[in-house]
Short mmCIF file of C-alpha atoms and ligand atoms in Angstrom, two decimals:
data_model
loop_
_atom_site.label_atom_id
_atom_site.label_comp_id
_atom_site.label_asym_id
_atom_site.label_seq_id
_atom_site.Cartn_x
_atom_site.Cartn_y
_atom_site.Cartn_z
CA UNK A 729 23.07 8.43 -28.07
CA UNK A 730 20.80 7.80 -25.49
CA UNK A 731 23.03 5.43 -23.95
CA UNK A 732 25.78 8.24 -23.60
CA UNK A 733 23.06 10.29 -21.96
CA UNK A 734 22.28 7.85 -19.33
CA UNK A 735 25.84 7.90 -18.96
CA UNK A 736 26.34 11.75 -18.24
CA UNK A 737 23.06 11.67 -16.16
CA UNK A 738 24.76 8.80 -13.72
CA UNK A 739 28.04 10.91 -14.10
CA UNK A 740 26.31 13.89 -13.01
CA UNK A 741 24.50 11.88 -9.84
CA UNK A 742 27.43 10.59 -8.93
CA UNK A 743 29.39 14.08 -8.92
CA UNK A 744 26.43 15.57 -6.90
CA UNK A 745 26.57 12.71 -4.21
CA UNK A 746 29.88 13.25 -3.86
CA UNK A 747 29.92 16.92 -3.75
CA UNK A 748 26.78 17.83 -1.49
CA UNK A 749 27.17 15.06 1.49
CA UNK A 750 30.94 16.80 2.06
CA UNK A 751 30.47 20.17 3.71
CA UNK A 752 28.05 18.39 6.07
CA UNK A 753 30.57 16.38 7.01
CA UNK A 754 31.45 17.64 10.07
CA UNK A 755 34.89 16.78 10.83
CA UNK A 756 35.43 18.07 7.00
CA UNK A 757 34.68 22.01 7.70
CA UNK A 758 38.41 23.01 7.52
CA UNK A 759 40.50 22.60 4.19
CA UNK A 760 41.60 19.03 3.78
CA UNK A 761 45.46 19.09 4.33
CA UNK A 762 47.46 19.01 1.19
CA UNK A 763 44.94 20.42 -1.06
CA UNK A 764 45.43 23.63 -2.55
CA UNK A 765 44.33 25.51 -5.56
CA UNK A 766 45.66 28.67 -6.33
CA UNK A 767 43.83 31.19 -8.82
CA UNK A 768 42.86 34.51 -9.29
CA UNK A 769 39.48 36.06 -9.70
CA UNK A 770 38.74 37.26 -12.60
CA UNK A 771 36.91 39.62 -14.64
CA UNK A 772 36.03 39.47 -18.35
CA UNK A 773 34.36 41.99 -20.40
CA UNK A 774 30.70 40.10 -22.38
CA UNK A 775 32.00 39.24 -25.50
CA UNK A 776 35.18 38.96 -24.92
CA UNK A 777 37.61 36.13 -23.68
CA UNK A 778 40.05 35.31 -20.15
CA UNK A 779 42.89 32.99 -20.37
CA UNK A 780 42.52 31.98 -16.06
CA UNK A 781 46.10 30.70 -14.43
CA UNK A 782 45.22 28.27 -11.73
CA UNK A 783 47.57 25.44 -10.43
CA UNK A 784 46.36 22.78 -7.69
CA UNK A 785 48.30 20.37 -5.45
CA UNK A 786 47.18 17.43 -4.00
CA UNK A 787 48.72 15.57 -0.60
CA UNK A 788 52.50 14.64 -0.76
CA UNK A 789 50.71 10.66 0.07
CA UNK A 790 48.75 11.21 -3.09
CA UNK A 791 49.66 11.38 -6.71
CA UNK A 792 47.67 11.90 -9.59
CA UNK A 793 47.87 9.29 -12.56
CA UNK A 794 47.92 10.08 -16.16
CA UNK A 795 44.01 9.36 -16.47
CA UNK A 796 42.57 11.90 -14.04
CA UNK A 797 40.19 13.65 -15.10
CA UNK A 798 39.88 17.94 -13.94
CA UNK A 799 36.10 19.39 -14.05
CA UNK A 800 35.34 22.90 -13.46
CA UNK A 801 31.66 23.41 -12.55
CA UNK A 802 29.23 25.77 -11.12
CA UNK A 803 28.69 26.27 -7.50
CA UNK A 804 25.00 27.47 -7.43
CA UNK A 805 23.58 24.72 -10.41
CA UNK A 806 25.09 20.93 -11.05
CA UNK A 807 26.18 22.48 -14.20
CA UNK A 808 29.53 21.32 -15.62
CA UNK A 809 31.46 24.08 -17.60
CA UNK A 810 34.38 22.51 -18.67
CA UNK A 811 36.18 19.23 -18.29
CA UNK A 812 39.54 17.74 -19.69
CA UNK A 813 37.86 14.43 -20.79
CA UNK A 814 34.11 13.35 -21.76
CA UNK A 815 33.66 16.86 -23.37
CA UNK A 816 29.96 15.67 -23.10
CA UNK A 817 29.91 16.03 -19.85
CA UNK A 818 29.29 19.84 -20.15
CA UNK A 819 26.24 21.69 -20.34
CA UNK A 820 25.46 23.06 -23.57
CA UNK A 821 25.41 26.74 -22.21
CA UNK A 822 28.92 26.94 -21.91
CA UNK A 823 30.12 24.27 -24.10
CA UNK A 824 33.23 25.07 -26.51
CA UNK A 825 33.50 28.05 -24.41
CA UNK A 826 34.88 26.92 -21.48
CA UNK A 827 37.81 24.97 -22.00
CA UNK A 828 40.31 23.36 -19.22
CA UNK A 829 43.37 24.31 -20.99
CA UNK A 830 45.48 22.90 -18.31
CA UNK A 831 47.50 19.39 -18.16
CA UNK A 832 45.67 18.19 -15.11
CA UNK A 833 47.76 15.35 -14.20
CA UNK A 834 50.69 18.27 -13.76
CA UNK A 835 48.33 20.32 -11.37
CA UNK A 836 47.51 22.63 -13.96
CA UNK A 837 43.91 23.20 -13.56
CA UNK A 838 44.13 26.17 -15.60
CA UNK A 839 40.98 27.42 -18.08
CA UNK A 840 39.51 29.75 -20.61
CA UNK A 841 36.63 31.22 -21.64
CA UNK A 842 35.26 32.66 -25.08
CA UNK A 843 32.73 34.73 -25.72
CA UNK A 844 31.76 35.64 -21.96
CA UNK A 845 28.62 36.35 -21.75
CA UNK A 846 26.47 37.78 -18.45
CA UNK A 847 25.20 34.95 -17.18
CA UNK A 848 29.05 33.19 -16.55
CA UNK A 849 29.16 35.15 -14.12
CA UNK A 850 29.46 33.98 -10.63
CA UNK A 851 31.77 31.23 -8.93
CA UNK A 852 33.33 28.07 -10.24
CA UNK A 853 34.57 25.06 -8.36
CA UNK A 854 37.40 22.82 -9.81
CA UNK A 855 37.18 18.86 -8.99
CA UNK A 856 39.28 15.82 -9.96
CA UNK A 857 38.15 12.10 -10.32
CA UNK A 858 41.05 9.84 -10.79
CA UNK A 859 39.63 6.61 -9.88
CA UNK A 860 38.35 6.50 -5.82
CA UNK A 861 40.47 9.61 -5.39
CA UNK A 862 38.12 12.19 -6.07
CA UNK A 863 38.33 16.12 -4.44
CA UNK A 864 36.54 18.91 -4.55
CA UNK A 865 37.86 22.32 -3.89
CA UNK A 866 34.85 23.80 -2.46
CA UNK A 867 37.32 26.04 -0.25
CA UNK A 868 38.87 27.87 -3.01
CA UNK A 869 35.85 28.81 -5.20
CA UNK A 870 36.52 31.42 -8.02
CA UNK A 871 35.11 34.49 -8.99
CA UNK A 872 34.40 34.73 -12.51
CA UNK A 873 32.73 38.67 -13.18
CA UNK A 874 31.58 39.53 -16.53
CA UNK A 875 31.60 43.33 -17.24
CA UNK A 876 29.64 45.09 -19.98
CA UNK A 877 31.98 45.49 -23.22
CA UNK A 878 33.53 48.88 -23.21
CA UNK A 879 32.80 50.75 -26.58
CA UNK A 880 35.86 51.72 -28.04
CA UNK A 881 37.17 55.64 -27.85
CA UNK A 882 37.47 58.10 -30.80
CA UNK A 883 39.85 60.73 -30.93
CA UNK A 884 40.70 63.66 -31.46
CA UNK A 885 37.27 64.91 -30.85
CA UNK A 886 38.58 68.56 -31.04
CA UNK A 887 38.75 70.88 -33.61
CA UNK A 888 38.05 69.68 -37.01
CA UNK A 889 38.89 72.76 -39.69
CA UNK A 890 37.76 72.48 -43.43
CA UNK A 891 40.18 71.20 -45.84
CA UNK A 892 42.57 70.61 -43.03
CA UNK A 893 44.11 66.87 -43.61
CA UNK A 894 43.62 65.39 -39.91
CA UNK A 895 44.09 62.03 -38.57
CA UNK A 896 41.44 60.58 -35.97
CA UNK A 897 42.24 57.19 -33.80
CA UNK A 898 40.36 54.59 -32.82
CA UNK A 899 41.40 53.26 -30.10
CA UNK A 900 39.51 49.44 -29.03
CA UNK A 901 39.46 48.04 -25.28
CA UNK A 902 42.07 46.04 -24.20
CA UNK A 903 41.38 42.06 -25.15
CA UNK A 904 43.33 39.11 -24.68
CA UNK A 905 45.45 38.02 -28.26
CA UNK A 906 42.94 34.84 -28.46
CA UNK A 907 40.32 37.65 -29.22
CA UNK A 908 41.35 40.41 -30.05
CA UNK A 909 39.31 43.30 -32.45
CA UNK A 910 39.34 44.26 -35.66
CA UNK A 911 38.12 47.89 -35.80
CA UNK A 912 36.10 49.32 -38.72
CA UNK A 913 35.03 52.76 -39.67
CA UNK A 914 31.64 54.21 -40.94
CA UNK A 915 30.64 57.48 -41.99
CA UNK A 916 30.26 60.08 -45.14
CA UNK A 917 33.66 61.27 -44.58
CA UNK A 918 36.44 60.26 -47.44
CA UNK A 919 39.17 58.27 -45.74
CA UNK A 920 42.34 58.75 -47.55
CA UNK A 921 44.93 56.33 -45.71
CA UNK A 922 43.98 54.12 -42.87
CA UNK A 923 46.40 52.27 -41.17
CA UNK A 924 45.02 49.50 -38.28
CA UNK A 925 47.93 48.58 -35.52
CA UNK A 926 48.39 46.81 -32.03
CA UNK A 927 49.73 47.56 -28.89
CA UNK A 928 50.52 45.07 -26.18
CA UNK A 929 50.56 45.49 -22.63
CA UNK A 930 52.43 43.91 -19.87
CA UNK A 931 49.93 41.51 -19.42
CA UNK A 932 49.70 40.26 -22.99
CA UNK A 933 46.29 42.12 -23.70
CA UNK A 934 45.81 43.74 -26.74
CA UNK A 935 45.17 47.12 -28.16
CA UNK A 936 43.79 47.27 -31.29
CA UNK A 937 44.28 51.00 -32.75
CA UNK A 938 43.07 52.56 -36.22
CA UNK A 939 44.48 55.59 -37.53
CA UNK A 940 42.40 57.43 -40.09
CA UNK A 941 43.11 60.48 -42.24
CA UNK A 942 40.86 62.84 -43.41
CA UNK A 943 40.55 66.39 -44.80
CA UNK A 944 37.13 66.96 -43.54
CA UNK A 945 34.93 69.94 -45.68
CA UNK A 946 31.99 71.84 -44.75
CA UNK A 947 29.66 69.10 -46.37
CA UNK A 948 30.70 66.55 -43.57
CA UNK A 949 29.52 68.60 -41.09
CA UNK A 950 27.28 68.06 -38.20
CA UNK A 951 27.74 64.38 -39.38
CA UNK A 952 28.18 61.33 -37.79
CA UNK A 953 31.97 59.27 -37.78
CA UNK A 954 31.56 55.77 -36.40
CA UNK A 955 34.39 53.02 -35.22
CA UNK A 956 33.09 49.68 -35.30
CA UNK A 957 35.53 47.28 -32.92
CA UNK A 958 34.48 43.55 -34.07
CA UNK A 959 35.89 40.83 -31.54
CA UNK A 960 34.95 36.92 -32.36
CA UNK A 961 31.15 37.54 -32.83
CA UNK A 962 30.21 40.45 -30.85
CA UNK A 963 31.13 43.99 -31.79
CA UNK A 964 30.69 47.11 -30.35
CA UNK A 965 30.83 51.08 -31.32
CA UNK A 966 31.19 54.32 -30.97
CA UNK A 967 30.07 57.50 -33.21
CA UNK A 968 30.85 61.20 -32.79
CA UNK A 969 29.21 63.96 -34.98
CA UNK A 970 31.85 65.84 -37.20
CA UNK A 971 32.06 69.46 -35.64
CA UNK A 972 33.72 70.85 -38.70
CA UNK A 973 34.98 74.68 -39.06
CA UNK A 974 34.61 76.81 -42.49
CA UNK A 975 35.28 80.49 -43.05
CA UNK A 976 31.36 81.92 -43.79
CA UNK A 977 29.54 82.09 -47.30
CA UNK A 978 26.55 84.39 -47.47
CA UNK A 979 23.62 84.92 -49.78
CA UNK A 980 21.93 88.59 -50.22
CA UNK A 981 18.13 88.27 -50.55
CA UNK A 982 15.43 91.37 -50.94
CA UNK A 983 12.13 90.32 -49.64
CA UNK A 984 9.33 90.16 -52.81
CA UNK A 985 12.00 89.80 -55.10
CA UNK A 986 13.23 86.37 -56.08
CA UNK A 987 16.56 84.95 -56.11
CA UNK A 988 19.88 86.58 -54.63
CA UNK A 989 21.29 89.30 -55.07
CA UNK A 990 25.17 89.57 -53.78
CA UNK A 991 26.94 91.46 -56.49
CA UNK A 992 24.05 92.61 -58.31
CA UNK A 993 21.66 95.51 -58.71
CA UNK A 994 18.18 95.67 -57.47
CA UNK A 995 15.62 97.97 -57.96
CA UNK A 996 12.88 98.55 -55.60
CA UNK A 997 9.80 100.69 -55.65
CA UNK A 998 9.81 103.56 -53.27
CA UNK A 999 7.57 102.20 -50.42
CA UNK A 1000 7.55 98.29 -51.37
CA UNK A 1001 10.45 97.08 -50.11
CA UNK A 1002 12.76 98.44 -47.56
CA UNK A 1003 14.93 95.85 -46.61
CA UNK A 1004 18.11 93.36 -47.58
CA UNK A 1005 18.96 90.63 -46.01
CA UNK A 1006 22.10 89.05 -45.41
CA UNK A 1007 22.32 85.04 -44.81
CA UNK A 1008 25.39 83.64 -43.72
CA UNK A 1009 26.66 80.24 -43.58
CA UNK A 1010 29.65 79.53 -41.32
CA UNK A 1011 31.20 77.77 -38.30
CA UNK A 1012 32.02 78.71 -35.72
CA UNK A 1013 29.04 81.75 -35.88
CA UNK A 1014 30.33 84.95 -37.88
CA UNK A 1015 30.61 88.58 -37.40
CA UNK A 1016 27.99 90.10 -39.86
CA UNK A 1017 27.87 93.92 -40.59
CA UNK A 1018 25.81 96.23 -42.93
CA UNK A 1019 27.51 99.07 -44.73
CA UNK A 1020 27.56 101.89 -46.81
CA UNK A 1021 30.36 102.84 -48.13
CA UNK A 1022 33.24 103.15 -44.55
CA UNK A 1023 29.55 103.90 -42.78
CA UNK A 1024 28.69 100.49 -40.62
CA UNK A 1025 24.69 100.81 -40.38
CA UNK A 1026 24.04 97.33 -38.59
CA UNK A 1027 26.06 94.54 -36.29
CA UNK A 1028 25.38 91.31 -35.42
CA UNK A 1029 27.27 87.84 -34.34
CA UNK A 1030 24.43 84.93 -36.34
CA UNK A 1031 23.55 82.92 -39.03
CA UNK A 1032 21.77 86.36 -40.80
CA UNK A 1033 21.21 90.29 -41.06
CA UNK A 1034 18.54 92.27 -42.16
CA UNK A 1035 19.02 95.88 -43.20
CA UNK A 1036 16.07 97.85 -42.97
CA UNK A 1037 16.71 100.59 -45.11
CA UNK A 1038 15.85 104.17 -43.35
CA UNK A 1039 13.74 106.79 -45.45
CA UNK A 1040 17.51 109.04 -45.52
CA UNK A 1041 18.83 106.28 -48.07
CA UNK A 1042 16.10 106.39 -50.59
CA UNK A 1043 17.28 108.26 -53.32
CA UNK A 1044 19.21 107.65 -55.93
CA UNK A 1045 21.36 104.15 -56.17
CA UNK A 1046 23.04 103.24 -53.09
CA UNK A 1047 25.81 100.25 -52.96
CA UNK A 1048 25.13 98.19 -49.26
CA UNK A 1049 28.11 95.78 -48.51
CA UNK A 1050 27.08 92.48 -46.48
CA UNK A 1051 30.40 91.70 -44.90
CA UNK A 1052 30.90 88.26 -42.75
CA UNK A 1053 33.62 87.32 -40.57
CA UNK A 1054 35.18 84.83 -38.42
CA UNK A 1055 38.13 82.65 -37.29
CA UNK A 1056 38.36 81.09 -40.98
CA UNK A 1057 37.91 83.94 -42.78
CA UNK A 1058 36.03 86.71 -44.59
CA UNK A 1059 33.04 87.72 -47.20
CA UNK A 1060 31.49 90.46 -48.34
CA UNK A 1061 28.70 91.40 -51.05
CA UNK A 1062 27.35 93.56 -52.18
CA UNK A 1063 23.94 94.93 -53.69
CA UNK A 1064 23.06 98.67 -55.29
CA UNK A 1065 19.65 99.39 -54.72
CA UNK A 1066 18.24 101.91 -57.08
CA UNK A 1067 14.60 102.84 -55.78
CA UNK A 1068 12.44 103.84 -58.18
CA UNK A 1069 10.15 106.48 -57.30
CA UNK A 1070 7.10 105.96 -58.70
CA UNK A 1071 4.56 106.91 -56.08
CA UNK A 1072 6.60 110.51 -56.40
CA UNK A 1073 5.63 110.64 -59.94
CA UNK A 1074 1.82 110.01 -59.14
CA UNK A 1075 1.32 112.42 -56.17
CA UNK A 1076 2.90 114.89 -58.70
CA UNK A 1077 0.49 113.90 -61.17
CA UNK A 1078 -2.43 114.23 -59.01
CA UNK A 1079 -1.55 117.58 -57.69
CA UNK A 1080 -1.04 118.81 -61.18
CA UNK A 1081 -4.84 117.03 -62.17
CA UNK A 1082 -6.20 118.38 -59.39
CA UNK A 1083 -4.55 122.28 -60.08
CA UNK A 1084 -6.29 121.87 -63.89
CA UNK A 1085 -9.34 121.19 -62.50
CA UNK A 1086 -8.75 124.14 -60.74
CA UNK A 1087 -7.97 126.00 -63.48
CA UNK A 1088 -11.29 125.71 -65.41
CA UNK A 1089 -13.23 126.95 -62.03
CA UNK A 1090 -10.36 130.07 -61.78
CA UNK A 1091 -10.44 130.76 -65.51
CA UNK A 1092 -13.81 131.82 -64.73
CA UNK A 1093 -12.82 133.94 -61.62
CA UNK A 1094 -10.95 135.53 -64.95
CA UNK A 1095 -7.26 134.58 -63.30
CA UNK A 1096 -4.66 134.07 -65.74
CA UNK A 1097 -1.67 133.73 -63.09
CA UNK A 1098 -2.72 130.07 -62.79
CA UNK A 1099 -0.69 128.47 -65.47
CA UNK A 1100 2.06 130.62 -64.38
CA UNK A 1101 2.26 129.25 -60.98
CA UNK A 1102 1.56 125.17 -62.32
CA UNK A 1103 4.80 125.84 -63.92
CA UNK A 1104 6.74 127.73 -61.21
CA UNK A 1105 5.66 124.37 -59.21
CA UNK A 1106 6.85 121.96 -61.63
CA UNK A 1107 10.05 123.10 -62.45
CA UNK A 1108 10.94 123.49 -58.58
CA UNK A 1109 9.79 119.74 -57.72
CA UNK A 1110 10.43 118.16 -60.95
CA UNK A 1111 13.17 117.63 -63.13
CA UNK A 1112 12.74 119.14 -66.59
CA UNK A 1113 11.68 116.32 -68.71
CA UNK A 1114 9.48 114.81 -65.99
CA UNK A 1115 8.07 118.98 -66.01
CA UNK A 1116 7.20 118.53 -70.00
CA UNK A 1117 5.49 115.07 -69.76
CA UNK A 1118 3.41 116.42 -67.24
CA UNK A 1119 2.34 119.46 -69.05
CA UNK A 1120 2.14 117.26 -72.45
CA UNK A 1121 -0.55 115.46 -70.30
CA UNK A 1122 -2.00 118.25 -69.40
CA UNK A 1123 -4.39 119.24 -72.35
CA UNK A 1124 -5.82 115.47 -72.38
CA UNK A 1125 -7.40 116.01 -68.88
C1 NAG B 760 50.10 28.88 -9.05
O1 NAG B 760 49.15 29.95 -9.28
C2 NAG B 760 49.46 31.13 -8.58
C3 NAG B 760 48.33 32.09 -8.83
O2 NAG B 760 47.82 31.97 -10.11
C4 NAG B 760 50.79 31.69 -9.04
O3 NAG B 760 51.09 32.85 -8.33
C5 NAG B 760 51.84 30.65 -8.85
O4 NAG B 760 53.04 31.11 -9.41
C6 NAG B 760 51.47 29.35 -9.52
N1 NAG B 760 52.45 28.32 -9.22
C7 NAG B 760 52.97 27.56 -10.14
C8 NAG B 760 53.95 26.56 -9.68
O5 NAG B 760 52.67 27.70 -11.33
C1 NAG B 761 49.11 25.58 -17.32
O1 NAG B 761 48.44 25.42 -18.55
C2 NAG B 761 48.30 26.63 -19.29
C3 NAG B 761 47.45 26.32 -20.48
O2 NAG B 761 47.94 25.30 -21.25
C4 NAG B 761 49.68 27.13 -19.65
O3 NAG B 761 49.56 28.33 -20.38
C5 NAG B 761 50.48 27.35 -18.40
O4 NAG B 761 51.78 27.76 -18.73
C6 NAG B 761 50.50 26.12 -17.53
N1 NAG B 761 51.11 26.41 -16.27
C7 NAG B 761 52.18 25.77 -15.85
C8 NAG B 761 52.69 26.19 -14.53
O5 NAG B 761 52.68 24.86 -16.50
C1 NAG B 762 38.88 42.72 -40.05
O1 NAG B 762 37.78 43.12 -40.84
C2 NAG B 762 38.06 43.25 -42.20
C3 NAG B 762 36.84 43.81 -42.87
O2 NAG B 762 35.67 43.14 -42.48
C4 NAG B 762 38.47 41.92 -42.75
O3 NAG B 762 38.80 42.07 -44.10
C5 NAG B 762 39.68 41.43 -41.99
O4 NAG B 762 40.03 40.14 -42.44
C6 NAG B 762 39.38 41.37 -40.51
N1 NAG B 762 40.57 41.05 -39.81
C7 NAG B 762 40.59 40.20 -38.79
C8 NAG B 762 41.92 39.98 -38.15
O5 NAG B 762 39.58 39.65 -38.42
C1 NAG B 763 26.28 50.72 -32.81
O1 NAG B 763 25.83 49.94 -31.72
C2 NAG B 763 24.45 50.05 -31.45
C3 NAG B 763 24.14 49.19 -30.25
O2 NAG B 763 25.00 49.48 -29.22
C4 NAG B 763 23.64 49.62 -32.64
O3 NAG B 763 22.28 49.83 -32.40
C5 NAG B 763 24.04 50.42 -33.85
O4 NAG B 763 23.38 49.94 -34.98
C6 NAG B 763 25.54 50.33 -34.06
N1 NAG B 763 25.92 51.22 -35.15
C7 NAG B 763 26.68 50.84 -36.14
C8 NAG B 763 26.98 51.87 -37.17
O5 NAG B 763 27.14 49.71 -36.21
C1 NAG B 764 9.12 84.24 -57.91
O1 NAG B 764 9.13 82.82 -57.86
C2 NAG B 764 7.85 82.28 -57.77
C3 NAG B 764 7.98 80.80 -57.58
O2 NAG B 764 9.13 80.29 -58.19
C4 NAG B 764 7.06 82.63 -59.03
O3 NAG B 764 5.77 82.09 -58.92
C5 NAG B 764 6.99 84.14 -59.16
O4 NAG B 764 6.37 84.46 -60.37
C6 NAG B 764 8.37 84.74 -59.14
N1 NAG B 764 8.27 86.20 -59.11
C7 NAG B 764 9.06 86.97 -59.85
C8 NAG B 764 8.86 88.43 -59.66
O5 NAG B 764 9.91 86.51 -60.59
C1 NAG B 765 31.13 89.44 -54.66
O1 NAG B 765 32.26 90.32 -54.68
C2 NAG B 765 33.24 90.04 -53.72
C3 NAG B 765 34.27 91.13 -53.76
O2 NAG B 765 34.73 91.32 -55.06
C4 NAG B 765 33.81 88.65 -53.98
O3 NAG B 765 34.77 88.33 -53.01
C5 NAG B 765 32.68 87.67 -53.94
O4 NAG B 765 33.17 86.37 -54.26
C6 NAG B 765 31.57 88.02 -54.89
N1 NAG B 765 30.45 87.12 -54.68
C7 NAG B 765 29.78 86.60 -55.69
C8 NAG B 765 28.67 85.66 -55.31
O5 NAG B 765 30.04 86.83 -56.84
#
């Protein structure tokens, strides 16, 4: 082991003295004649991979034997990143990443990388040793940019209606075949039928694409959907929040009286409670109106209504119809308020107390009309039975 290292150290000495003495050269500053390499630059997304073309020639006096040896390397550090013998030449921070995929002694100096990550980027230099014939290509350096990994685009992010079957795509960036991604899905939502397919483009990239179906409800909603796109080790995501549309639902309540109270009956004491209110549930907002009878007593577009009942309505029972409205559909209920009037009953009372303590003070004035007139009174204001109770209590006070 150590003897290998010694090796790679002298290996890498020897590269460097042969690399830095030449652009000082002089005489050297212009491209040797005969040498070309031809590649592109390239970009790569982190994570992902780049299959990179590149082809090289070498003097028409020259020609390369079956043992020479290509090595792609940094230009700002001694680093090797790939080479198509001694695989321990390279530096560990790119090693089986980089790979010289090329047949060198063809003039294929063509590479790849896996797994990009940031710090690849910048610009490589491609070199041959075959024996005493060794070249650099310091005048055709290449550009190696790593980009961050796009995250992968859901849609339809549109409208999303309540037990409405709808199919949502994932759709994953572009990657080479050697890595392409494998998309996944996450959320609350049910997925009925999922079905994961490719596209390929000119250049032999790959699409990955996920088709999901779903019939969203009103539970999913305001929740999150997430598409996972997995490449060889890295992955990467996006999530949208469900937007999902339901006709309305509503819920009568009566303030200091518990539970609801849509369809019901409620009675309130005169003076306790005057008002109903309606709470609605729905998506988009809803219409939400107040009635009596064909008679609309309140509007509003929100979550809620309150009725406050006026002083006219309290009398006998009175049916109030909470009605809600909007794209999806329609609800109503209802709640008959009976008020029952109590405090009536008492200032009755007390005006009838008060007239028979009258009456003993009159009775001595010698006045008889008195008990005519407490009865003229209570059969005006009272209704007949009520009258009798009152006159039943009468003799007790
Ligand atoms: C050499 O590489 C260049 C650029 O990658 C390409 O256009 C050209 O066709 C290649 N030549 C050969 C002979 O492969
Ligand atoms: C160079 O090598 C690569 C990788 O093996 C290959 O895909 C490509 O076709 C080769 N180019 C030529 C011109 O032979
Ligand atoms: C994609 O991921 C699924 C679930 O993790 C796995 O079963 C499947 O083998 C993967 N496919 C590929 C091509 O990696
Ligand atoms: C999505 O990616 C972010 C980082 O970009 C990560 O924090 C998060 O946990 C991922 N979410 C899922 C559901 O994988
Ligand atoms: C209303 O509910 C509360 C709490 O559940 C309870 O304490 C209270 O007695 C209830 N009032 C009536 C009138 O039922
Ligand atoms: C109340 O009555 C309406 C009309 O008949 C009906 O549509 C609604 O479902 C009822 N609501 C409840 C909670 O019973």
């Amino acid at each position: 082991m150590r003897h290998i290292q010694a090796q790679i150290c002298q290996h890498g000495f020897v590269v460097l003295f042969f690399l830095l003495p030449l652009p000082g050269k002089g005489a050297d500053r212009d491209q040797t004649p005969g040498y070309t390499l031809s590649a592109q630059p390239v970009l790569v997304a982190s994570g992902l991979c780049v299959e990179i073309p590149c082809n090289f020639t070498v003097p028409a006096s020259r020609t390369l034997s079956r043992s020479v040896t290509g090595i792609w390397r940094r230009t700002e550090t001694p680093d090797i990143v790939a080479a198509s013998t001694e695989a321990s030449m390279v530096s560990e921070g790119t090693k089986g990443r980089f790979t010289l995929t090329g047949k060198v002694h063809e003039g294929n100096c063509s590479f790849s990388i896996s797994n990009a990550r940031p710090a690849d980027q910048g610009f490589y230099e491609f070199r041959i040793e075959d024996g005493k014939h060794r070249y650099s290509y310091q005048w055709n350096r290449l550009r190696v940019s790593v980009t961050d990994l796009p995250e992968p685009t859901i849609s339809p992010v549109g409208e999303l209606i309540a037990g409405k079957p709808i199919t949502l795509t994932c759709t994953a960036h572009p990657a080479p075949q050697g890595c392409k991604g494998n998309i996944t899905w996450g959320g609350r939502i049910n997925i009925e039928n999922i079905y994961n397919y490719e596209r390929e483009d000119q250049a032999g990239k790959v699409t990955s694409i996920s088709d999901i179906t779903v019939t969203p409800s009103q539970r999913e909603h305001n929740s999150p959907l997430t598409c996972t796109v997995t490449y060889s080790g890295v992955s990467t995501n996006s999530s949208i929040t469900l937007d999902v549309q339901y006709p309305p639902s509503l819920t009568i309540t009566v303030p200091g009286h518990n539970g609801t109270y849509e369809n019901k009956s409620v009675t309130v004491i005169e003076g306790d409670t005057k008002r109903l209110r309606c709470e609605v549930n729905s998506n988009p907002v809803a219409d939400v109106s107040w009635w009596r009878g064909d008679e609309i007593l309140s509007e509003t577009s929100g979550q809620g209504l309150t009725l406050a009942l006026q002083n006219d309505y309290i009398a006998d029972t009175v049916t109030y119809t909470c009605l809600a409205r909007n794209t999806h559909g329609s609800v109503s209920g209802t709640v008959s308020v009976t008020v029952a009037s109590l405090t009536h009953d008492k200032k009755t009372n007390h005006l009838i107390i008060l007239m028979i303590r009258g009456l003993s003070i009159l009775a001595l004035s010698g006045i008889i009309a008195v008990p005519a007139v407490l009865v003229m009174r209570c059969r005006k204001k009272r209704r007949q039975r009520q009258a009798e109770d009152n006159q039943k209590s009468s003799p007790e006070n």
